[in-house]
Coordinates of C-alpha atoms and ligand atoms in Angstrom, one line a residue:
M1 CA 28.5 -46.8 41.4
P2 CA 31.3 -44.4 41.7
R3 CA 30.2 -41.1 43.5
H4 CA 30.7 -38.7 40.2
L5 CA 28.6 -41.3 38.1
S6 CA 25.9 -41.2 40.4
Q7 CA 25.8 -37.4 40.8
L8 CA 26.1 -37.1 37.0
L9 CA 23.3 -39.2 36.5
L10 CA 21.1 -37.3 39.0
V11 CA 21.9 -34.1 37.2
V12 CA 20.8 -35.6 33.8
M13 CA 17.7 -36.6 35.7
V14 CA 16.9 -33.4 37.2
N15 CA 17.6 -31.7 33.5
C16 CA 15.1 -34.2 32.0
V17 CA 12.5 -33.2 34.7
L18 CA 13.0 -29.5 34.1
L19 CA 13.0 -29.9 30.3
Q20 CA 9.5 -31.6 30.6
A21 CA 8.0 -29.3 32.9
L22 CA 9.2 -26.5 30.3
S23 CA 8.0 -27.8 27.4
V24 CA 5.0 -29.8 28.7
H25 CA 2.9 -26.7 27.5
A26 CA 4.3 -25.6 24.6
I27 CA 2.6 -26.4 21.6
T28 CA 2.3 -26.4 17.7
R29 CA -0.1 -24.0 16.4
H30 CA -1.1 -23.9 12.8
Y31 CA -2.7 -21.1 10.9
K32 CA -3.3 -20.5 7.5
F33 CA -2.8 -17.2 5.5
N34 CA -4.7 -16.9 2.1
V35 CA -3.6 -13.7 0.7
V36 CA -6.8 -12.7 -1.6
M37 CA -8.3 -9.3 -2.9
R38 CA -11.4 -8.0 -1.3
K39 CA -13.5 -5.2 -2.0
M40 CA -14.0 -2.7 0.9
S41 CA -15.8 0.7 1.6
R42 CA -14.5 3.2 3.5
L43 CA -14.9 7.3 2.9
C44 CA -17.9 7.2 0.6
S45 CA -16.0 4.8 -2.0
T46 CA -15.4 1.2 -2.6
K47 CA -11.9 -0.3 -3.9
T48 CA -10.4 -3.5 -4.1
I49 CA -7.4 -4.3 -1.5
L50 CA -5.1 -7.1 -0.7
T51 CA -5.9 -8.9 2.4
V52 CA -5.5 -12.1 4.7
N53 CA -8.2 -14.1 4.7
G54 CA -10.3 -11.3 3.4
K55 CA -10.1 -9.3 6.5
F56 CA -8.6 -5.9 7.2
P57 CA -6.8 -5.7 9.4
G58 CA -6.0 -9.2 9.0
P59 CA -6.3 -12.1 11.6
T60 CA -4.9 -12.3 15.1
L61 CA -2.2 -14.9 15.5
Y62 CA -2.5 -16.2 18.9
A63 CA 0.4 -18.0 20.8
R64 CA 2.3 -18.7 24.1
E65 CA 5.5 -17.9 24.7
G66 CA 7.4 -21.0 24.0
D67 CA 5.0 -22.3 21.4
N68 CA 6.0 -23.2 17.7
V69 CA 3.9 -21.4 15.0
L70 CA 3.4 -22.6 11.6
V71 CA 2.0 -20.3 9.2
K72 CA 1.0 -21.7 6.0
V73 CA 0.8 -18.4 3.5
V74 CA -0.9 -19.2 0.2
N75 CA -0.7 -16.5 -2.3
H76 CA -3.9 -16.1 -4.5
V77 CA -3.2 -12.5 -5.6
P78 CA -1.4 -11.2 -8.8
H79 CA 1.4 -9.6 -6.5
N80 CA 4.8 -11.2 -5.1
V81 CA 4.1 -11.4 -1.2
T82 CA 6.0 -12.0 2.0
I83 CA 5.1 -12.1 5.6
H84 CA 7.6 -10.7 8.4
W85 CA 6.8 -11.4 11.9
H86 CA 8.0 -8.0 13.0
G87 CA 9.5 -8.3 16.6
V88 CA 9.6 -11.9 16.8
R89 CA 13.2 -12.8 17.4
Q90 CA 13.5 -15.8 15.1
I91 CA 16.5 -17.0 17.0
R92 CA 18.3 -19.2 14.4
T93 CA 15.6 -19.2 12.3
G94 CA 16.1 -16.4 9.9
W95 CA 14.5 -18.3 7.0
Y96 CA 11.4 -17.5 8.0
D97 CA 11.9 -13.7 8.9
G98 CA 9.8 -12.5 5.7
P99 CA 11.6 -9.1 4.2
A100 CA 11.6 -10.1 0.2
Y101 CA 15.2 -10.0 -1.0
I102 CA 16.9 -9.9 2.6
T103 CA 15.7 -13.3 4.0
Q104 CA 13.8 -14.9 1.4
C105 CA 12.4 -14.6 -2.2
P106 CA 8.7 -13.8 -2.6
I107 CA 6.0 -16.2 -2.7
Q108 CA 4.9 -15.6 -6.3
P109 CA 1.2 -15.8 -7.3
G110 CA -0.1 -19.2 -6.8
S111 CA 2.4 -20.6 -4.9
S112 CA 2.7 -21.2 -0.9
F113 CA 5.3 -20.9 1.8
L114 CA 5.4 -22.5 5.2
Y115 CA 6.7 -20.1 7.9
N116 CA 7.9 -22.1 10.9
F117 CA 9.5 -20.4 14.1
T118 CA 9.1 -20.8 17.7
I119 CA 8.5 -17.7 20.2
T120 CA 11.3 -17.8 22.8
G121 CA 11.3 -15.5 25.8
Q122 CA 9.2 -13.0 24.3
R123 CA 5.7 -12.0 25.9
G124 CA 3.3 -9.4 24.9
T125 CA 2.1 -8.1 21.6
L126 CA 3.6 -7.8 18.4
L127 CA 2.5 -7.4 14.5
W128 CA 2.9 -9.3 11.2
H129 CA 2.9 -7.6 7.8
A130 CA 3.5 -8.0 4.4
H131 CA 7.2 -7.2 3.9
I132 CA 7.6 -6.3 0.1
N133 CA 6.7 -2.8 -1.5
W134 CA 3.9 -1.3 0.3
L135 CA 1.6 -4.4 0.5
R136 CA 1.8 -3.9 4.1
A137 CA -0.6 -0.9 3.8
T138 CA -3.4 -3.6 4.3
V139 CA -1.9 -7.0 4.9
H140 CA -1.0 -6.7 8.7
G141 CA -2.4 -8.2 11.7
A142 CA -1.9 -8.5 15.3
I143 CA 0.4 -11.0 17.3
V144 CA -0.7 -11.9 20.8
I145 CA 1.9 -13.5 22.7
L146 CA 0.4 -14.8 25.7
P147 CA 2.9 -16.1 29.0
K148 CA 3.5 -19.5 29.1
L149 CA 0.5 -21.4 31.1
G150 CA 0.2 -20.6 34.7
V151 CA 2.6 -17.7 34.7
P152 CA 0.6 -14.7 35.7
Y153 CA 1.4 -10.7 34.1
P154 CA 3.2 -8.8 36.5
F155 CA 0.4 -6.9 36.5
P156 CA -3.2 -7.3 37.9
A157 CA -5.0 -9.4 35.6
P158 CA -7.4 -7.3 33.4
H159 CA -10.9 -8.3 33.0
K160 CA -10.9 -8.5 29.3
E161 CA -8.6 -7.6 26.6
A162 CA -8.8 -6.0 23.2
V163 CA -6.4 -5.8 20.0
V164 CA -6.5 -2.1 18.7
V165 CA -4.9 -1.7 15.2
L166 CA -4.1 1.6 13.9
G167 CA -3.6 1.9 10.3
E168 CA -4.0 4.4 7.0
W169 CA -6.2 4.3 4.3
W170 CA -5.6 5.5 0.6
K171 CA -8.9 5.9 -1.7
A172 CA -6.8 5.3 -4.4
D173 CA -4.7 2.0 -5.2
I174 CA -1.4 2.3 -2.9
E175 CA 0.7 0.0 -5.3
T176 CA -0.1 2.6 -8.2
I177 CA 0.9 5.9 -5.7
I178 CA 4.2 4.3 -4.7
N179 CA 5.3 2.9 -8.3
R180 CA 4.4 6.3 -9.8
A181 CA 6.1 8.5 -6.6
M182 CA 9.0 5.8 -7.4
Q183 CA 9.3 6.8 -11.1
L184 CA 9.1 10.4 -10.8
G185 CA 11.5 10.5 -7.7
V186 CA 9.1 12.5 -5.5
G187 CA 6.9 11.6 -2.4
P188 CA 3.8 9.9 -2.7
N189 CA 0.6 11.1 -1.9
I190 CA -0.5 11.0 1.7
S191 CA -3.2 9.1 3.2
D192 CA -6.8 10.0 3.1
S193 CA -7.5 8.9 6.5
H194 CA -6.3 6.7 9.6
T195 CA -8.2 3.7 10.9
I196 CA -8.7 2.1 14.1
N197 CA -9.3 -1.6 13.5
G198 CA -9.9 -0.8 9.9
H199 CA -12.1 2.0 10.1
P200 CA -12.0 5.7 9.9
G201 CA -14.6 6.0 12.5
P202 CA -17.6 8.4 13.6
M203 CA -16.2 11.4 13.0
S204 CA -14.8 10.8 9.6
D205 CA -16.4 11.8 6.1
C206 CA -19.6 9.9 5.4
A207 CA -19.7 8.2 8.6
S208 CA -22.6 7.9 10.8
S209 CA -22.1 8.0 14.4
Q210 CA -22.3 4.5 15.3
D211 CA -19.7 3.8 12.8
G212 CA -16.3 2.0 13.4
F213 CA -14.7 0.1 16.4
K214 CA -16.5 0.4 19.4
L215 CA -15.0 -0.9 23.0
N216 CA -17.3 -1.8 25.3
V217 CA -16.8 -1.8 29.1
E218 CA -18.4 -2.2 32.2
S219 CA -18.0 0.4 34.7
G220 CA -15.5 -0.6 37.6
K221 CA -13.4 -3.2 35.4
T222 CA -9.9 -2.9 34.0
Y223 CA -9.5 -3.6 30.6
M224 CA -5.9 -4.3 28.5
L225 CA -5.6 -2.9 25.0
R226 CA -2.9 -4.4 22.6
I227 CA -2.3 -1.4 20.6
I228 CA -0.2 -1.5 17.3
N229 CA 0.8 1.1 14.8
A230 CA 0.6 -0.5 11.4
A231 CA 0.7 2.7 9.6
L232 CA 2.8 2.9 6.9
N233 CA 4.2 6.6 7.3
D234 CA 2.8 8.0 10.4
D235 CA 3.8 8.5 14.0
L236 CA 0.5 8.3 16.1
F237 CA -0.7 9.9 19.3
F238 CA -3.3 7.5 21.3
K239 CA -5.7 9.0 23.4
I240 CA -9.4 8.2 25.3
A241 CA -11.2 11.5 26.4
G242 CA -11.5 11.7 30.3
H243 CA -9.1 8.3 30.8
K244 CA -6.0 7.8 31.7
L245 CA -3.7 4.7 30.3
T246 CA -1.1 2.7 32.3
V247 CA 1.9 1.7 30.0
V248 CA 3.0 -2.1 31.1
E249 CA 4.2 -3.6 27.9
V250 CA 5.9 -2.4 24.6
D251 CA 7.3 -4.5 21.7
A252 CA 6.6 -7.7 23.8
V253 CA 8.7 -6.3 26.8
Y254 CA 7.3 -5.6 30.0
T255 CA 7.7 -2.1 31.2
K256 CA 7.4 -0.3 34.5
P257 CA 4.0 0.9 34.8
Y258 CA 3.7 4.4 33.3
K259 CA 0.6 6.3 33.8
T260 CA -0.4 8.9 31.2
D261 CA -3.4 10.6 29.2
I262 CA -1.7 9.9 25.9
L263 CA 0.5 7.3 23.7
L264 CA 2.9 8.1 21.1
I265 CA 3.3 5.1 19.0
T266 CA 5.8 5.0 15.8
P267 CA 4.9 2.4 12.7
G268 CA 6.1 -1.1 14.0
Q269 CA 5.4 -0.1 17.5
T270 CA 3.1 -1.8 19.8
T271 CA 2.1 -0.7 23.4
N272 CA 0.0 -2.4 25.9
V273 CA -2.1 -0.6 28.1
L274 CA -4.2 -0.7 31.2
L275 CA -7.5 1.0 31.0
A276 CA -9.7 1.4 34.2
A277 CA -13.4 2.1 33.5
D278 CA -13.5 4.7 36.4
Q279 CA -15.7 7.6 34.7
S280 CA -19.0 8.3 34.9
A281 CA -20.9 6.3 32.6
G282 CA -21.1 7.5 29.1
R283 CA -19.7 7.4 25.7
Y284 CA -15.9 8.7 25.4
L285 CA -13.9 9.2 22.1
L286 CA -10.9 7.2 21.3
S287 CA -8.6 8.9 18.9
I288 CA -5.3 8.9 17.1
S289 CA -3.8 11.8 15.2
P290 CA -0.4 12.4 13.7
F291 CA 2.9 13.6 14.9
M292 CA 5.2 15.3 12.8
D293 CA 7.7 18.3 13.7
A294 CA 9.6 18.6 10.7
P295 CA 8.3 20.2 7.4
V296 CA 6.9 17.5 5.7
Q297 CA 3.4 16.7 4.7
V298 CA 1.5 13.9 6.7
D299 CA -2.3 12.9 7.0
N300 CA -3.5 14.9 9.4
T301 CA -6.9 13.4 10.1
T302 CA -8.0 12.2 13.3
G303 CA -9.0 8.3 13.4
T304 CA -11.8 7.7 16.0
A305 CA -13.8 5.0 18.1
I306 CA -15.8 4.9 20.5
L307 CA -15.3 3.7 24.3
H308 CA -19.1 2.6 25.6
Y309 CA -19.9 1.8 29.1
T310 CA -22.5 -0.9 28.6
N311 CA -23.9 -1.3 31.7
T312 CA -25.3 2.2 32.3
V313 CA -25.7 4.1 28.8
S314 CA -27.5 3.8 25.5
A315 CA -25.5 4.1 22.5
A316 CA -27.2 7.5 21.7
A317 CA -25.5 9.4 24.9
R318 CA -23.8 12.3 24.3
L319 CA -20.1 11.4 23.6
T320 CA -17.4 13.3 25.3
L321 CA -14.7 14.7 23.0
F322 CA -11.4 16.5 22.8
K323 CA -9.0 18.0 20.8
P324 CA -6.1 16.3 19.8
P325 CA -2.6 17.4 20.2
P326 CA -1.1 19.5 17.4
Q327 CA 0.8 17.8 15.0
N328 CA 4.1 19.4 16.1
A329 CA 3.6 18.6 20.0
T330 CA 7.1 17.8 20.2
L331 CA 7.3 18.3 24.1
I332 CA 4.6 15.7 24.4
A333 CA 6.5 13.1 22.3
S334 CA 9.8 13.7 24.1
K335 CA 8.0 13.4 27.7
F336 CA 6.4 10.3 26.7
A337 CA 9.6 8.7 24.9
D338 CA 11.8 9.9 28.3
S339 CA 9.3 7.9 30.8
L340 CA 9.6 4.8 29.3
R341 CA 11.6 2.2 31.2
S342 CA 11.9 -1.3 31.3
L343 CA 10.5 -3.4 34.2
N344 CA 14.0 -5.1 35.0
S345 CA 12.6 -7.2 37.9
K346 CA 13.9 -10.6 39.1
E347 CA 11.8 -12.4 36.3
Y348 CA 12.2 -10.1 33.8
P349 CA 15.7 -8.5 33.9
A350 CA 17.3 -6.1 31.5
N351 CA 20.5 -7.4 30.5
V352 CA 22.1 -4.1 29.1
P353 CA 25.3 -5.0 27.5
R354 CA 27.7 -2.9 29.8
T355 CA 30.9 -2.9 27.4
V356 CA 31.0 -2.3 23.6
D357 CA 32.7 -4.3 21.0
H358 CA 31.3 -2.9 18.0
S359 CA 30.7 1.2 18.1
L360 CA 28.7 2.1 15.1
F361 CA 27.7 5.8 14.3
F362 CA 24.9 5.8 11.8
T363 CA 23.9 9.0 10.0
I364 CA 20.2 8.5 8.9
G365 CA 18.5 11.1 6.8
V366 CA 16.5 11.7 3.1
G367 CA 18.4 13.6 0.3
V368 CA 18.3 14.1 -3.1
N369 CA 20.1 12.7 -6.0
P370 CA 20.4 14.0 -9.8
C371 CA 17.7 12.2 -11.8
P372 CA 17.8 13.1 -15.5
N373 CA 14.2 11.4 -15.8
C374 CA 12.7 12.5 -12.8
I375 CA 10.2 15.1 -12.6
N376 CA 12.4 17.7 -10.7
G377 CA 15.6 16.4 -12.3
T378 CA 16.3 15.1 -8.8
R379 CA 15.0 11.8 -6.7
V380 CA 14.7 12.1 -3.2
V381 CA 16.6 9.1 -1.4
G382 CA 17.1 7.6 2.1
T383 CA 20.5 7.2 3.4
I384 CA 22.1 5.6 6.2
N385 CA 26.2 7.1 6.3
N386 CA 25.8 8.3 2.8
L387 CA 24.6 4.8 1.4
T388 CA 21.2 4.3 -0.4
F389 CA 20.7 0.6 0.0
V390 CA 19.7 -1.0 -3.4
M391 CA 17.9 -4.0 -2.9
P392 CA 19.5 -7.4 -4.7
S393 CA 17.6 -9.7 -7.0
T394 CA 19.1 -12.7 -4.6
P395 CA 18.3 -12.7 -1.0
I396 CA 21.0 -11.8 1.0
L397 CA 20.5 -14.8 3.5
Q398 CA 20.7 -17.0 0.6
A399 CA 24.0 -15.5 -1.0
Y400 CA 25.5 -15.6 2.6
Y401 CA 24.4 -19.0 3.4
Y402 CA 25.6 -20.6 -0.1
N403 CA 28.3 -18.0 -0.6
I404 CA 27.3 -17.0 -4.0
P405 CA 29.5 -13.8 -5.0
G406 CA 28.4 -10.7 -6.6
V407 CA 25.0 -9.9 -4.5
F408 CA 26.4 -8.3 -1.4
T409 CA 29.8 -6.9 0.0
E410 CA 30.9 -6.6 3.8
D411 CA 32.0 -3.1 3.9
F412 CA 29.3 -1.2 5.2
P413 CA 30.9 1.7 6.9
A414 CA 30.9 2.3 10.9
T415 CA 30.9 5.8 10.6
P416 CA 29.7 8.7 7.9
P417 CA 32.5 9.5 5.1
H418 CA 31.8 13.2 5.7
K419 CA 31.6 15.2 9.1
F420 CA 29.5 17.9 9.1
N421 CA 26.9 19.6 11.4
Y422 CA 24.3 16.8 10.7
T423 CA 21.5 18.9 12.4
G424 CA 22.2 22.1 11.1
S425 CA 21.3 23.6 7.9
G426 CA 23.6 20.7 6.2
P427 CA 25.6 20.3 3.2
K428 CA 23.4 21.0 -0.1
N429 CA 25.1 19.0 -2.5
L430 CA 25.5 15.6 -0.7
R431 CA 25.1 13.0 -3.0
T432 CA 24.5 9.4 -1.9
M433 CA 26.2 6.4 -2.9
N434 CA 24.2 3.1 -3.8
G435 CA 25.2 0.1 -2.9
T436 CA 24.2 -3.5 -1.2
R437 CA 26.7 -3.6 1.8
V438 CA 26.4 -5.2 4.9
Y439 CA 28.0 -5.0 8.3
R440 CA 29.2 -8.3 9.5
L441 CA 29.3 -9.1 13.5
P442 CA 30.8 -12.1 15.2
Y443 CA 28.6 -14.0 17.4
N444 CA 27.7 -12.6 20.4
A445 CA 29.5 -9.1 19.8
S446 CA 28.1 -6.4 22.0
V447 CA 27.1 -3.6 19.5
Q448 CA 26.3 0.2 20.0
V449 CA 24.7 2.0 17.1
I450 CA 24.1 5.7 17.5
L451 CA 21.5 6.8 15.3
Q452 CA 22.2 10.3 14.4
D453 CA 19.3 12.0 12.5
T454 CA 20.8 14.1 9.7
G455 CA 19.3 17.2 7.9
I456 CA 19.9 16.8 4.0
I457 CA 16.6 18.4 2.7
S458 CA 15.4 18.6 6.3
T459 CA 15.7 16.8 9.8
E460 CA 12.9 14.5 10.6
S461 CA 12.3 11.8 12.8
H462 CA 12.6 8.3 11.7
P463 CA 11.0 5.2 13.8
I464 CA 14.2 2.5 13.2
H465 CA 13.4 -1.0 13.1
L466 CA 16.1 -3.8 13.9
H467 CA 15.1 -7.2 12.9
G468 CA 16.3 -10.4 14.8
F469 CA 16.8 -8.7 18.1
N470 CA 15.4 -6.3 20.9
F471 CA 17.9 -3.3 21.8
F472 CA 18.1 -1.1 24.7
V473 CA 17.4 2.6 24.3
V474 CA 20.3 3.7 26.5
G475 CA 20.3 7.2 25.5
R476 CA 18.4 10.1 23.4
G477 CA 19.5 13.7 22.7
I478 CA 18.3 16.6 20.7
G479 CA 21.4 17.9 18.3
N480 CA 24.4 16.3 17.5
Y481 CA 25.7 13.3 19.5
S482 CA 28.9 14.4 21.4
P483 CA 31.3 11.3 22.0
K484 CA 32.7 13.4 24.9
T485 CA 29.3 14.3 26.7
S486 CA 26.7 12.3 25.4
P487 CA 27.9 8.6 26.9
S488 CA 27.5 10.1 30.7
T489 CA 23.7 10.7 30.2
F490 CA 23.3 7.0 29.4
N491 CA 20.5 4.7 31.1
L492 CA 22.4 1.4 31.5
I493 CA 20.2 0.1 34.6
D494 CA 16.9 -0.1 33.2
P495 CA 16.6 1.6 29.7
I496 CA 13.4 0.6 27.4
E497 CA 14.1 -2.5 25.7
R498 CA 12.4 -3.0 21.8
N499 CA 12.5 -3.7 18.2
T500 CA 11.5 -0.2 17.1
I501 CA 12.8 3.5 18.2
G502 CA 11.7 6.7 16.9
V503 CA 14.9 9.0 16.6
P504 CA 14.0 12.5 17.3
T505 CA 13.9 15.3 14.8
G506 CA 17.5 16.8 14.7
G507 CA 18.3 14.7 17.5
W508 CA 19.8 10.9 18.1
T509 CA 19.4 8.0 19.8
A510 CA 21.7 5.6 21.3
I511 CA 20.7 1.7 21.1
R512 CA 22.7 -1.5 22.4
F513 CA 22.2 -5.0 21.5
R514 CA 24.0 -8.1 21.6
A515 CA 24.7 -10.0 18.3
D516 CA 23.1 -13.6 19.9
N517 CA 21.3 -14.4 16.7
P518 CA 23.4 -15.7 13.7
G519 CA 21.9 -14.8 10.4
V520 CA 20.9 -11.7 8.1
W521 CA 19.0 -9.0 9.8
F522 CA 17.5 -5.9 8.3
M523 CA 17.5 -2.4 9.6
H524 CA 15.4 0.4 8.2
C525 CA 13.2 3.0 8.9
H526 CA 9.7 2.0 9.4
F527 CA 8.1 4.9 7.3
E528 CA 7.4 2.7 4.3
V529 CA 8.5 5.9 2.1
H530 CA 12.0 6.3 3.7
T531 CA 12.5 2.6 3.0
S532 CA 11.5 3.0 -0.4
W533 CA 13.9 5.5 -0.7
G534 CA 16.7 3.1 0.5
L535 CA 17.0 4.2 4.3
K536 CA 17.9 0.3 5.1
M537 CA 21.0 -1.5 5.9
V538 CA 21.5 -5.3 6.7
F539 CA 23.7 -6.9 9.6
V540 CA 25.3 -10.4 8.9
V541 CA 25.7 -12.0 12.1
E542 CA 28.5 -14.9 12.1
N543 CA 27.5 -18.4 13.7
G544 CA 28.9 -19.0 17.0
K545 CA 30.9 -22.2 18.1
R546 CA 28.1 -24.7 19.5
P547 CA 25.3 -25.9 17.3
S548 CA 22.9 -24.1 19.4
E549 CA 24.5 -20.8 18.2
T550 CA 24.2 -21.8 14.6
L551 CA 21.8 -20.8 11.9
I552 CA 19.4 -23.5 11.1
P553 CA 19.7 -25.1 7.2
P554 CA 17.2 -23.7 5.2
P555 CA 13.5 -25.1 4.8
K556 CA 13.2 -27.7 2.2
D557 CA 10.6 -25.8 0.5
L558 CA 12.9 -22.6 -0.2
L559 CA 11.7 -20.4 -2.7
Q560 CA 13.7 -19.6 -5.6
C561 CA 13.1 -16.1 -7.3
Ligands
LIG1 CU1 8.0 -4.4 10.1 CU2 11.3 -4.9 8.3 O1 9.6 -4.6 9.1

């Protein structure tokens, strides 16, 4: 055999062995999500809520990196439903991403849909949630992605792990609340309580001291908490009395270990922490409380749970309490945001785009438009670059794939139409324009987006979430972004990598990502109230040249609207 041929054969053989070694442990995991109504009692009253499999929060979806996940969602409720796998990159599989009218038609009452995706290059904690109207208030749960079999965590293995899902509870029916608010053009009622794993906890109205989530620990051991903020509208501080927490991962990306006594988690974010049970035996209060440093009304209740040293004390032992930080604790929030760094190790490098092909500047905010039929004669609207996004009735992904005209236009502006002092008192009469516009990106373009908080009514923080990608948070500042001086402050070495980032009140955040995932990808504020008001936009990412850079064909059971 000629030399080059035998070499080629060897390469092919080695590749096969490698491929086998990699794929040998990847398996297909099957889940069935029955969306059903269920009666639940909280805060001294009972109501019927939407759930998956009768649970609130819903079931945890477990997988390993590399696994194929099949979830059959069956809709048994009188509402349209979709499920989004928040943070799962969905490489080339945007058909299964989940946002209604962006990538799919809703699953109508009585029908079902099979989500089918592979978890590639991610490990850690994410969440799944309904992605239509406000259904995610109760239709949500954890996604736990374990490392590949035999691959250790890049930190000492914990003794045990626990999922901690943070949420919000309304005594009234949630869809009624938001529908009414949208009709009247005003803000919806705030929630009545924050919840930890579905419960307001022992300090809430009507609770007994034993109520709610209890985390049992043995003295001397270390635990990993997988904390998820599944609340609709509130950034949350998280704290355990007397204990330090070490952040090791956020949004399914490993971080440099960061030791702190308080966490800040925005809706849509996840945080894995190590907790050493190193205090004297007892019961300690775990609590969540809101962060909001703008004149915006939020649910100011403190959700609670108990950390309990099992080997030494009775359940009746005295509880160690503490005072939650004040709502407007900007300094605590900034310190936490500034302290997180990517692990950036040899195994888990931070591949930050060094150059920028598409430089975008997005003003994000909330404004008011005239509305003769609304209660104040005005309607509150969300905007990006002065555009209020209008949901189409045909999903954008279908319209893009099948070239259906009239659904969207490709003229989403790279910069805002008006320049003004974005974080000053604001132009009083800036009306927004309505439209279903997308920003088109070639495959593999490197993209920088400056997210500039803009005060039209008032400045306010916004947890911005991008579907289909992780991004690097290369910069952050207060006031207006300056193209002259701000870039010199960027961290291009080990910035935090995530899928959701809180843009500070009256400030800006710079993110970078590589458009290496063809498809249609939603970007929006993860405060559900702001999404409802239109603070959202869409990126369309073109196919690359190779089949491996191309969106897969639609599923056979593609839903029609
Ligand atoms: Cu977690 Cu588009 O959302």
